[in-house]
Every structure is written in C-alpha cells, then in structure tokens.
PDB file of C-alpha atoms in Angstrom:
ATOM      1  CA  UNK A  27       0.000   0.000   0.000  1.00  0.00           C
ATOM      2  CA  UNK A  28       2.716   2.477   0.957  1.00  0.00           C
ATOM      3  CA  UNK A  29       4.587   1.489  -2.199  1.00  0.00           C
ATOM      4  CA  UNK A  30       1.524   2.223  -4.326  1.00  0.00           C
ATOM      5  CA  UNK A  31       0.992   5.500  -2.478  1.00  0.00           C
ATOM      6  CA  UNK A  32       4.593   6.565  -3.140  1.00  0.00           C
ATOM      7  CA  UNK A  33       4.247   5.616  -6.823  1.00  0.00           C
ATOM      8  CA  UNK A  34       1.147   7.797  -7.089  1.00  0.00           C
ATOM      9  CA  UNK A  35       2.924  10.722  -5.402  1.00  0.00           C
ATOM     10  CA  UNK A  36       5.875  10.313  -7.781  1.00  0.00           C
ATOM     11  CA  UNK A  37       3.588  10.299 -10.820  1.00  0.00           C
ATOM     12  CA  UNK A  38       1.748  13.476  -9.765  1.00  0.00           C
ATOM     13  CA  UNK A  39       5.048  15.149  -8.817  1.00  0.00           C
ATOM     14  CA  UNK A  40       6.412  14.267 -12.258  1.00  0.00           C
ATOM     15  CA  UNK A  41       3.293  15.565 -14.056  1.00  0.00           C
ATOM     16  CA  UNK A  42       3.733  18.810 -12.123  1.00  0.00           C
ATOM     17  CA  UNK A  43       7.378  19.077 -13.171  1.00  0.00           C
ATOM     18  CA  UNK A  44       6.450  18.608 -16.842  1.00  0.00           C
ATOM     19  CA  UNK A  45       3.465  21.003 -16.786  1.00  0.00           C
ATOM     20  CA  UNK A  46       5.430  23.677 -14.922  1.00  0.00           C
ATOM     21  CA  UNK A  47       8.339  23.736 -17.376  1.00  0.00           C
ATOM     22  CA  UNK A  48      10.875  22.532 -14.791  1.00  0.00           C
ATOM     23  CA  UNK A  49      11.583  19.480 -16.949  1.00  0.00           C
ATOM     24  CA  UNK A  50      12.839  21.728 -19.762  1.00  0.00           C
ATOM     25  CA  UNK A  51      16.513  22.570 -19.035  1.00  0.00           C
ATOM     26  CA  UNK A  52      16.493  25.544 -21.432  1.00  0.00           C
ATOM     27  CA  UNK A  53      13.615  27.072 -19.462  1.00  0.00           C
ATOM     28  CA  UNK A  54      15.407  26.502 -16.146  1.00  0.00           C
ATOM     29  CA  UNK A  55      18.499  28.235 -17.502  1.00  0.00           C
ATOM     30  CA  UNK A  56      16.242  31.029 -18.784  1.00  0.00           C
ATOM     31  CA  UNK A  57      15.105  31.525 -15.192  1.00  0.00           C
ATOM     32  CA  UNK A  58      18.683  31.488 -13.902  1.00  0.00           C
ATOM     33  CA  UNK A  59      19.793  34.018 -16.549  1.00  0.00           C
ATOM     34  CA  UNK A  60      18.990  37.208 -14.630  1.00  0.00           C
ATOM     35  CA  UNK A  61      21.209  39.342 -16.849  1.00  0.00           C
ATOM     36  CA  UNK A  62      19.729  38.076 -20.121  1.00  0.00           C
ATOM     37  CA  UNK A  63      16.122  37.628 -21.292  1.00  0.00           C
ATOM     38  CA  UNK A  64      14.762  36.534 -17.916  1.00  0.00           C
ATOM     39  CA  UNK A  65      11.909  34.014 -17.750  1.00  0.00           C
ATOM     40  CA  UNK A  66      10.387  34.338 -14.240  1.00  0.00           C
ATOM     41  CA  UNK A  67       8.128  31.256 -14.640  1.00  0.00           C
ATOM     42  CA  UNK A  68      10.004  29.104 -12.154  1.00  0.00           C
ATOM     43  CA  UNK A  69       9.386  31.558  -9.342  1.00  0.00           C
ATOM     44  CA  UNK A  70       5.698  30.764  -9.854  1.00  0.00           C
ATOM     45  CA  UNK A  71       6.421  27.022  -9.722  1.00  0.00           C
ATOM     46  CA  UNK A  72       7.946  27.492  -6.288  1.00  0.00           C
ATOM     47  CA  UNK A  73       5.134  29.799  -5.176  1.00  0.00           C
ATOM     48  CA  UNK A  74       2.487  27.284  -6.294  1.00  0.00           C
ATOM     49  CA  UNK A  75       4.280  24.325  -4.733  1.00  0.00           C
ATOM     50  CA  UNK A  76       5.005  26.016  -1.403  1.00  0.00           C
ATOM     51  CA  UNK A  77       1.504  27.503  -1.289  1.00  0.00           C
ATOM     52  CA  UNK A  78      -0.125  24.113  -1.871  1.00  0.00           C
ATOM     53  CA  UNK A  79       2.142  22.326   0.622  1.00  0.00           C
ATOM     54  CA  UNK A  80       2.045  24.924   3.414  1.00  0.00           C
ATOM     55  CA  UNK A  81      -1.081  23.801   5.304  1.00  0.00           C
ATOM     56  CA  UNK A  82      -0.602  20.051   4.687  1.00  0.00           C
ATOM     57  CA  UNK A  83       2.897  20.292   6.211  1.00  0.00           C
ATOM     58  CA  UNK A  84       1.421  22.100   9.264  1.00  0.00           C
ATOM     59  CA  UNK A  85      -1.018  19.199   9.576  1.00  0.00           C
ATOM     60  CA  UNK A  86       1.744  16.614   9.179  1.00  0.00           C
ATOM     61  CA  UNK A  87       3.815  18.337  11.859  1.00  0.00           C
ATOM     62  CA  UNK A  88       1.006  17.812  14.368  1.00  0.00           C
ATOM     63  CA  UNK A  89       0.588  14.098  13.659  1.00  0.00           C
ATOM     64  CA  UNK A  90       2.464  11.218  15.260  1.00  0.00           C
ATOM     65  CA  UNK A  91       1.828   8.710  12.470  1.00  0.00           C
ATOM     66  CA  UNK A  92       1.087   9.051   8.768  1.00  0.00           C
ATOM     67  CA  UNK A  93      -2.256   8.021   7.254  1.00  0.00           C
ATOM     68  CA  UNK A  94      -0.722   4.651   6.424  1.00  0.00           C
ATOM     69  CA  UNK A  95       0.583   4.207   9.978  1.00  0.00           C
ATOM     70  CA  UNK A  96       4.196   5.077   9.182  1.00  0.00           C
ATOM     71  CA  UNK A  97       6.335   7.210  11.499  1.00  0.00           C
ATOM     72  CA  UNK A  98       6.729  10.800  10.293  1.00  0.00           C
ATOM     73  CA  UNK A  99      10.269  11.354   9.072  1.00  0.00           C
ATOM     74  CA  UNK A 100      10.525  15.103   9.520  1.00  0.00           C
ATOM     75  CA  UNK A 101      14.049  16.535   9.704  1.00  0.00           C
ATOM     76  CA  UNK A 102      14.956  17.643  13.201  1.00  0.00           C
ATOM     77  CA  UNK A 103      18.328  19.244  12.423  1.00  0.00           C
ATOM     78  CA  UNK A 104      18.344  22.987  12.848  1.00  0.00           C
ATOM     79  CA  UNK A 105      22.032  23.803  12.633  1.00  0.00           C
ATOM     80  CA  UNK A 106      23.337  25.825   9.697  1.00  0.00           C
ATOM     81  CA  UNK A 107      26.558  24.001   8.850  1.00  0.00           C
ATOM     82  CA  UNK A 108      29.357  24.663   6.354  1.00  0.00           C
ATOM     83  CA  UNK A 109      28.492  21.410   4.623  1.00  0.00           C
ATOM     84  CA  UNK A 110      24.905  22.588   4.115  1.00  0.00           C
ATOM     85  CA  UNK A 111      26.123  25.763   2.407  1.00  0.00           C
ATOM     86  CA  UNK A 112      29.034  24.225   0.478  1.00  0.00           C
ATOM     87  CA  UNK A 113      26.920  21.291  -0.678  1.00  0.00           C
ATOM     88  CA  UNK A 114      24.193  23.663  -1.854  1.00  0.00           C
ATOM     89  CA  UNK A 115      26.722  25.815  -3.720  1.00  0.00           C
ATOM     90  CA  UNK A 116      28.121  22.749  -5.538  1.00  0.00           C
ATOM     91  CA  UNK A 117      24.587  21.674  -6.364  1.00  0.00           C
ATOM     92  CA  UNK A 118      23.748  25.163  -7.653  1.00  0.00           C
ATOM     93  CA  UNK A 119      26.762  25.180  -9.975  1.00  0.00           C
ATOM     94  CA  UNK A 120      25.692  21.822 -11.421  1.00  0.00           C
ATOM     95  CA  UNK A 121      22.091  23.020 -11.698  1.00  0.00           C
ATOM     96  CA  UNK A 122      23.203  26.070 -13.681  1.00  0.00           C
ATOM     97  CA  UNK A 123      25.606  24.116 -15.908  1.00  0.00           C
ATOM     98  CA  UNK A 124      22.944  21.660 -17.082  1.00  0.00           C
ATOM     99  CA  UNK A 125      19.612  23.309 -16.223  1.00  0.00           C
ATOM    100  CA  UNK A 126      18.758  20.073 -14.447  1.00  0.00           C
ATOM    101  CA  UNK A 127      18.141  19.156 -10.826  1.00  0.00           C
ATOM    102  CA  UNK A 128      17.412  15.601  -9.604  1.00  0.00           C
ATOM    103  CA  UNK A 129      13.615  15.442 -10.140  1.00  0.00           C
ATOM    104  CA  UNK A 130      13.476  16.849 -13.676  1.00  0.00           C
ATOM    105  CA  UNK A 131      16.512  14.720 -14.640  1.00  0.00           C
ATOM    106  CA  UNK A 132      14.604  11.552 -13.683  1.00  0.00           C
ATOM    107  CA  UNK A 133      11.508  12.762 -15.563  1.00  0.00           C
ATOM    108  CA  UNK A 134      13.602  13.414 -18.691  1.00  0.00           C
ATOM    109  CA  UNK A 135      15.171   9.983 -18.304  1.00  0.00           C
ATOM    110  CA  UNK A 136      11.631   8.654 -18.779  1.00  0.00           C
ATOM    111  CA  UNK A 137      11.545  10.221 -22.249  1.00  0.00           C
ATOM    112  CA  UNK A 138      14.636   8.111 -23.116  1.00  0.00           C
ATOM    113  CA  UNK A 139      16.729  11.252 -23.462  1.00  0.00           C
ATOM    114  CA  UNK A 140      20.439  10.647 -24.043  1.00  0.00           C
ATOM    115  CA  UNK A 141      21.559  13.820 -22.234  1.00  0.00           C
ATOM    116  CA  UNK A 142      19.405  12.852 -19.225  1.00  0.00           C
ATOM    117  CA  UNK A 143      21.061   9.432 -19.167  1.00  0.00           C
ATOM    118  CA  UNK A 144      24.514  11.079 -19.060  1.00  0.00           C
ATOM    119  CA  UNK A 145      23.423  13.488 -16.325  1.00  0.00           C
ATOM    120  CA  UNK A 146      21.670  10.865 -14.161  1.00  0.00           C
ATOM    121  CA  UNK A 147      24.601   8.409 -14.458  1.00  0.00           C
ATOM    122  CA  UNK A 148      27.001  11.117 -13.309  1.00  0.00           C
ATOM    123  CA  UNK A 149      24.607  12.153 -10.531  1.00  0.00           C
ATOM    124  CA  UNK A 150      24.417   8.566  -9.255  1.00  0.00           C
ATOM    125  CA  UNK A 151      28.219   8.385  -9.402  1.00  0.00           C
ATOM    126  CA  UNK A 152      28.349  11.580  -7.326  1.00  0.00           C
ATOM    127  CA  UNK A 153      25.975  10.090  -4.763  1.00  0.00           C
ATOM    128  CA  UNK A 154      28.032   6.890  -4.619  1.00  0.00           C
ATOM    129  CA  UNK A 155      31.173   9.002  -4.136  1.00  0.00           C
ATOM    130  CA  UNK A 156      29.454  10.728  -1.202  1.00  0.00           C
ATOM    131  CA  UNK A 157      28.528   7.335   0.276  1.00  0.00           C
ATOM    132  CA  UNK A 158      32.116   6.089   0.017  1.00  0.00           C
ATOM    133  CA  UNK A 159      33.475   9.282   1.610  1.00  0.00           C
ATOM    134  CA  UNK A 160      30.944   9.035   4.448  1.00  0.00           C
ATOM    135  CA  UNK A 161      31.762   5.362   4.932  1.00  0.00           C
ATOM    136  CA  UNK A 162      35.448   6.140   5.249  1.00  0.00           C
ATOM    137  CA  UNK A 163      34.778   8.783   7.872  1.00  0.00           C
ATOM    138  CA  UNK A 164      32.481   6.602   9.978  1.00  0.00           C
TER     139      UNK A 164
ATOM    140  CA  UNK B   3      14.410  42.478 -18.923  1.00  0.00           C
ATOM    141  CA  UNK B   4      11.608  39.935 -18.796  1.00  0.00           C
ATOM    142  CA  UNK B   5      11.306  37.332 -21.537  1.00  0.00           C
ATOM    143  CA  UNK B   6       7.524  37.586 -22.087  1.00  0.00           C
ATOM    144  CA  UNK B   7       7.628  35.132 -25.008  1.00  0.00           C
ATOM    145  CA  UNK B   8       8.709  32.267 -22.790  1.00  0.00           C
ATOM    146  CA  UNK B   9       6.867  33.306 -19.628  1.00  0.00           C
ATOM    147  CA  UNK B  10       4.214  30.683 -18.763  1.00  0.00           C
ATOM    148  CA  UNK B  11       2.581  31.942 -15.564  1.00  0.00           C
ATOM    149  CA  UNK B  12      -0.519  29.727 -15.533  1.00  0.00           C
ATOM    150  CA  UNK B  13       1.098  26.426 -16.509  1.00  0.00           C
ATOM    151  CA  UNK B  14       3.990  27.031 -14.111  1.00  0.00           C
ATOM    152  CA  UNK B  15       1.695  27.944 -11.225  1.00  0.00           C
ATOM    153  CA  UNK B  16      -0.566  24.928 -11.918  1.00  0.00           C
ATOM    154  CA  UNK B  17       2.450  22.616 -12.236  1.00  0.00           C
ATOM    155  CA  UNK B  18       3.785  24.003  -8.985  1.00  0.00           C
ATOM    156  CA  UNK B  19       0.482  23.284  -7.260  1.00  0.00           C
ATOM    157  CA  UNK B  20       0.631  19.658  -8.498  1.00  0.00           C
ATOM    158  CA  UNK B  21       4.184  19.381  -7.120  1.00  0.00           C
ATOM    159  CA  UNK B  22       3.018  20.799  -3.781  1.00  0.00           C
ATOM    160  CA  UNK B  23       0.036  18.428  -3.636  1.00  0.00           C
ATOM    161  CA  UNK B  24       2.238  15.411  -4.417  1.00  0.00           C
ATOM    162  CA  UNK B  25       4.683  16.434  -1.672  1.00  0.00           C
ATOM    163  CA  UNK B  26       1.741  16.904   0.704  1.00  0.00           C
ATOM    164  CA  UNK B  27       0.399  13.467  -0.138  1.00  0.00           C
ATOM    165  CA  UNK B  28       3.768  11.793   0.437  1.00  0.00           C
ATOM    166  CA  UNK B  29       4.262  13.363   3.862  1.00  0.00           C
ATOM    167  CA  UNK B  30       0.679  12.818   5.053  1.00  0.00           C
ATOM    168  CA  UNK B  31       0.251   9.271   3.692  1.00  0.00           C
ATOM    169  CA  UNK B  32       3.814   7.922   3.861  1.00  0.00           C
ATOM    170  CA  UNK B  33       5.379  10.200   6.449  1.00  0.00           C
ATOM    171  CA  UNK B  34       8.148  11.065   3.988  1.00  0.00           C
ATOM    172  CA  UNK B  35       9.624  14.320   2.712  1.00  0.00           C
ATOM    173  CA  UNK B  36       9.431  14.452  -1.095  1.00  0.00           C
ATOM    174  CA  UNK B  37      13.103  15.237  -1.524  1.00  0.00           C
ATOM    175  CA  UNK B  38      14.291  13.630  -4.734  1.00  0.00           C
ATOM    176  CA  UNK B  39      18.002  13.635  -3.886  1.00  0.00           C
ATOM    177  CA  UNK B  40      17.267  12.130  -0.457  1.00  0.00           C
ATOM    178  CA  UNK B  41      14.957   9.438  -1.816  1.00  0.00           C
ATOM    179  CA  UNK B  42      17.419   8.531  -4.581  1.00  0.00           C
ATOM    180  CA  UNK B  43      20.441   8.842  -2.282  1.00  0.00           C
ATOM    181  CA  UNK B  44      18.817   6.368   0.102  1.00  0.00           C
ATOM    182  CA  UNK B  45      18.687   3.854  -2.739  1.00  0.00           C
ATOM    183  CA  UNK B  46      22.380   4.441  -3.485  1.00  0.00           C
ATOM    184  CA  UNK B  47      23.106   4.009   0.253  1.00  0.00           C
ATOM    185  CA  UNK B  48      21.156   0.702   0.222  1.00  0.00           C
ATOM    186  CA  UNK B  49      18.592   1.929   2.760  1.00  0.00           C
ATOM    187  CA  UNK B  50      16.330  -0.788   4.148  1.00  0.00           C
ATOM    188  CA  UNK B  51      13.092   0.999   3.105  1.00  0.00           C
ATOM    189  CA  UNK B  52      13.911   0.870  -0.579  1.00  0.00           C
ATOM    190  CA  UNK B  53      10.432  -0.036  -1.846  1.00  0.00           C
ATOM    191  CA  UNK B  54       8.583   3.285  -1.356  1.00  0.00           C
ATOM    192  CA  UNK B  55      11.725   5.157  -2.434  1.00  0.00           C
ATOM    193  CA  UNK B  56      12.001   3.153  -5.655  1.00  0.00           C
ATOM    194  CA  UNK B  57       8.242   3.498  -6.221  1.00  0.00           C
ATOM    195  CA  UNK B  58       8.374   7.311  -6.001  1.00  0.00           C
ATOM    196  CA  UNK B  59      11.364   7.420  -8.356  1.00  0.00           C
ATOM    197  CA  UNK B  60       9.548   5.056 -10.746  1.00  0.00           C
ATOM    198  CA  UNK B  61       6.585   7.455 -10.662  1.00  0.00           C
ATOM    199  CA  UNK B  62       8.842  10.317 -11.759  1.00  0.00           C
ATOM    200  CA  UNK B  63      10.338   8.273 -14.601  1.00  0.00           C
ATOM    201  CA  UNK B  64       6.902   7.078 -15.763  1.00  0.00           C
ATOM    202  CA  UNK B  65       5.305  10.535 -15.537  1.00  0.00           C
ATOM    203  CA  UNK B  66       6.114  11.521 -19.173  1.00  0.00           C
ATOM    204  CA  UNK B  67       4.269   8.420 -20.372  1.00  0.00           C
ATOM    205  CA  UNK B  68       1.179   9.333 -18.333  1.00  0.00           C
ATOM    206  CA  UNK B  69       1.453  12.988 -19.405  1.00  0.00           C
ATOM    207  CA  UNK B  70       1.486  11.926 -23.053  1.00  0.00           C
ATOM    208  CA  UNK B  71      -1.647   9.819 -22.530  1.00  0.00           C
ATOM    209  CA  UNK B  72      -3.489  12.611 -20.686  1.00  0.00           C
ATOM    210  CA  UNK B  73      -2.387  15.603 -22.775  1.00  0.00           C
ATOM    211  CA  UNK B  74      -1.788  13.919 -26.127  1.00  0.00           C
ATOM    212  CA  UNK B  75       1.851  14.987 -26.298  1.00  0.00           C
ATOM    213  CA  UNK B  76       4.834  16.243 -24.350  1.00  0.00           C
ATOM    214  CA  UNK B  77       6.111  19.822 -24.211  1.00  0.00           C
ATOM    215  CA  UNK B  78       9.569  20.244 -25.722  1.00  0.00           C
ATOM    216  CA  UNK B  79      12.632  19.853 -23.541  1.00  0.00           C
ATOM    217  CA  UNK B  80      15.876  21.386 -24.805  1.00  0.00           C
ATOM    218  CA  UNK B  81      19.261  20.541 -23.374  1.00  0.00           C
ATOM    219  CA  UNK B  82      21.863  23.126 -24.331  1.00  0.00           C
ATOM    220  CA  UNK B  83      24.846  21.601 -22.505  1.00  0.00           C
ATOM    221  CA  UNK B  84      27.223  19.216 -24.308  1.00  0.00           C
ATOM    222  CA  UNK B  85      27.899  15.786 -22.794  1.00  0.00           C
ATOM    223  CA  UNK B  86      31.095  16.584 -20.849  1.00  0.00           C
ATOM    224  CA  UNK B  87      29.350  19.590 -19.284  1.00  0.00           C
ATOM    225  CA  UNK B  88      26.324  17.402 -18.449  1.00  0.00           C
ATOM    226  CA  UNK B  89      28.549  14.805 -16.804  1.00  0.00           C
ATOM    227  CA  UNK B  90      30.335  17.421 -14.691  1.00  0.00           C
ATOM    228  CA  UNK B  91      26.970  18.971 -13.772  1.00  0.00           C
ATOM    229  CA  UNK B  92      25.520  15.602 -12.777  1.00  0.00           C
ATOM    230  CA  UNK B  93      28.525  14.817 -10.588  1.00  0.00           C
ATOM    231  CA  UNK B  94      28.271  18.201  -8.828  1.00  0.00           C
ATOM    232  CA  UNK B  95      24.524  17.765  -8.331  1.00  0.00           C
ATOM    233  CA  UNK B  96      25.005  14.237  -6.936  1.00  0.00           C
ATOM    234  CA  UNK B  97      27.728  15.146  -4.434  1.00  0.00           C
ATOM    235  CA  UNK B  98      26.347  18.587  -3.593  1.00  0.00           C
ATOM    236  CA  UNK B  99      22.766  17.545  -2.863  1.00  0.00           C
ATOM    237  CA  UNK B 100      23.948  14.709  -0.617  1.00  0.00           C
ATOM    238  CA  UNK B 101      26.260  16.999   1.369  1.00  0.00           C
ATOM    239  CA  UNK B 102      23.476  19.565   1.633  1.00  0.00           C
ATOM    240  CA  UNK B 103      20.922  16.854   2.544  1.00  0.00           C
ATOM    241  CA  UNK B 104      18.533  18.114  -0.096  1.00  0.00           C
ATOM    242  CA  UNK B 105      17.860  19.768  -3.428  1.00  0.00           C
ATOM    243  CA  UNK B 106      15.195  21.930  -5.083  1.00  0.00           C
ATOM    244  CA  UNK B 107      12.405  19.648  -3.856  1.00  0.00           C
ATOM    245  CA  UNK B 108      13.517  18.761  -0.325  1.00  0.00           C
ATOM    246  CA  UNK B 109      14.835  22.207   0.627  1.00  0.00           C
ATOM    247  CA  UNK B 110      13.223  24.468  -1.988  1.00  0.00           C
ATOM    248  CA  UNK B 111       9.664  23.128  -1.719  1.00  0.00           C
ATOM    249  CA  UNK B 112       9.193  20.962   1.389  1.00  0.00           C
ATOM    250  CA  UNK B 113      11.704  22.784   3.597  1.00  0.00           C
ATOM    251  CA  UNK B 114      10.444  26.243   2.717  1.00  0.00           C
ATOM    252  CA  UNK B 115       6.843  25.068   3.224  1.00  0.00           C
ATOM    253  CA  UNK B 116       7.924  23.945   6.718  1.00  0.00           C
ATOM    254  CA  UNK B 117       9.610  27.340   7.268  1.00  0.00           C
ATOM    255  CA  UNK B 118      12.929  25.592   7.982  1.00  0.00           C
ATOM    256  CA  UNK B 119      15.812  28.073   8.386  1.00  0.00           C
ATOM    257  CA  UNK B 120      18.245  25.405   7.133  1.00  0.00           C
ATOM    258  CA  UNK B 121      16.248  25.004   3.937  1.00  0.00           C
ATOM    259  CA  UNK B 122      16.097  28.765   3.431  1.00  0.00           C
ATOM    260  CA  UNK B 123      19.900  28.969   3.660  1.00  0.00           C
ATOM    261  CA  UNK B 124      20.262  25.978   1.305  1.00  0.00           C
ATOM    262  CA  UNK B 125      17.791  27.417  -1.221  1.00  0.00           C
ATOM    263  CA  UNK B 126      19.409  30.858  -1.227  1.00  0.00           C
ATOM    264  CA  UNK B 127      22.819  29.174  -1.665  1.00  0.00           C
ATOM    265  CA  UNK B 128      21.943  26.966  -4.621  1.00  0.00           C
ATOM    266  CA  UNK B 129      19.908  29.726  -6.275  1.00  0.00           C
ATOM    267  CA  UNK B 130      22.812  32.159  -5.947  1.00  0.00           C
ATOM    268  CA  UNK B 131      25.247  29.571  -7.326  1.00  0.00           C
ATOM    269  CA  UNK B 132      22.847  28.843 -10.205  1.00  0.00           C
ATOM    270  CA  UNK B 133      22.494  32.541 -11.085  1.00  0.00           C
ATOM    271  CA  UNK B 134      26.261  33.077 -11.022  1.00  0.00           C
ATOM    272  CA  UNK B 135      26.945  29.913 -13.047  1.00  0.00           C
ATOM    273  CA  UNK B 136      24.527  30.855 -15.837  1.00  0.00           C
ATOM    274  CA  UNK B 137      25.855  34.421 -15.787  1.00  0.00           C
ATOM    275  CA  UNK B 138      29.399  33.132 -16.301  1.00  0.00           C
ATOM    276  CA  UNK B 139      28.272  30.635 -18.982  1.00  0.00           C
ATOM    277  CA  UNK B 140      26.260  33.157 -21.011  1.00  0.00           C
ATOM    278  CA  UNK B 141      27.833  36.542 -20.367  1.00  0.00           C
ATOM    279  CA  UNK B 142      31.483  35.888 -19.514  1.00  0.00           C
ATOM    280  CA  UNK B 143      32.559  32.729 -21.374  1.00  0.00           C
ATOM    281  CA  UNK B 144      30.180  33.018 -24.343  1.00  0.00           C
TER     282      UNK B 144
END
C-alpha cells in the first residue's frame, strides 16, 4: 500500500514538473539568466508548490503517524553548517551548468533522453562518491 | 528584462500546485519528505526501506508516459549543454545535494513550506550559485 501510495505521489510530482516547465533545461536556464532575457516562470512554480504544501505540512507536523501508519520522518536538524552551504553551492553550480536538478533529470530519463542518461549516471556516481566518503569517515 | 515570449505563468503555477500536492500526499500518507536527492540517495546508500523510495522514483520516470496519454503529447525539452558539461553537472549535483541533505524539492519546496531556516539557507545558496553559473556561462565565457 505504501509502495503504491509513493508511486502515485511520484507520478503526480512528475506531471507537475512537466506542466510547470521545470523538466525543460532551457527554461530553467532562462530563469537562472537574470542578466539576459529573464523568464520568471520558475518563481511561480515554487510559489504554487510552497503555497499548496504549506497547510498540509502544518497538519503533518502535528501528527504522530502518517495516514498509512508510518512514522513521520521530519528533519529535526536545525544547525546551519558549512556542509549545508558548500553542498548547496556545488549543487547550484551543477544546476546552472545543465539546467537540471534531480527530479526533472529523472523525468527526462523517462523520455529516453540521451543527455538525461549522461546526467543521471554522473549524478548517481556523485551520490556513490558521497557514500564512500561518508563510509570512510564513519 | 523579462522574456515575455517564454513566460508561462498559468502552466507554471498549476504545475507548482501539483508538485506541492504530491509532496503533501507523500508526507501525510507515507510520512516522507518528497526530496528527490534524499529518496534517490537512500537507494544508493542501500537503505532498508527501498520499496517506497524506488516506487516514487519510478513514478517520476513514468510521468512523461502518463502525461502523453493525458495531454496527447509532451512539451519540448531542450538541453543546451554538451555531454562533458552534463557529466560534470551531474557529478556536482550528486555530491552537492547529498552533502546539503537536499535539493530543489527537499529544501526548496518541502523545507520552505515547513519554514525551515536550514532550507532557506540551502535554497538561497543553490539559487545564488545557479544565477552566477549561468551568468558566467552566457555573459562571460560566451
């Protein structure tokens, strides 16, 4: 049941990415190009997403279990760390270079796009590299 | 200067609402944050709860198929970067999002909806880096 529920959420999330234009790297770069012909569309994607999720997340924060009886995995960390900032900066550079972040890259992979395959393979390699580095530290 | 030709306010707002509703569903029904890098990273880390993670990812990958059935076609998606640039970008996104514990979805949507200060710092950081990167690509190097 929780697998089916997650599949449904992923499908709707993906439809939203496609409809919004987030799954079009050229459009994402158009948003990031403040000094050129700026396409502000993606600011509206964030506004719509945050607006729709605001009250449901309040509700979730008050619950002990999810509708399907799962524990609520809400992040409890509050510290602003160098790794949070440095990691985000690295991510932002990659995002700008390709016009792709993880969700849209997976959606594009579903259209059998060659560039998406290159990007996702490299992204998985990056995640595996992180895992190995963490493993060594632990 | 605003690019009115490419500005899609209604579709982007509606798509954003769908994204927000999907994230709401995942947290209320499954108790999970819809953070793509975290869900995918958990699979790479061989997390025990791989089924719902893999199911959400499968939903993302299958979404274009469903979109095509519902809308009768897919909007165009243009990749401007060449393959070496895509590979470098993917590597940076993979490592960076894992170090930052989140990406556009986990920090930018879910975290901001939860009013998390950490997510605000993360979002401002990756946005700033994205703006600077595209500026350098298009107005310095080009």
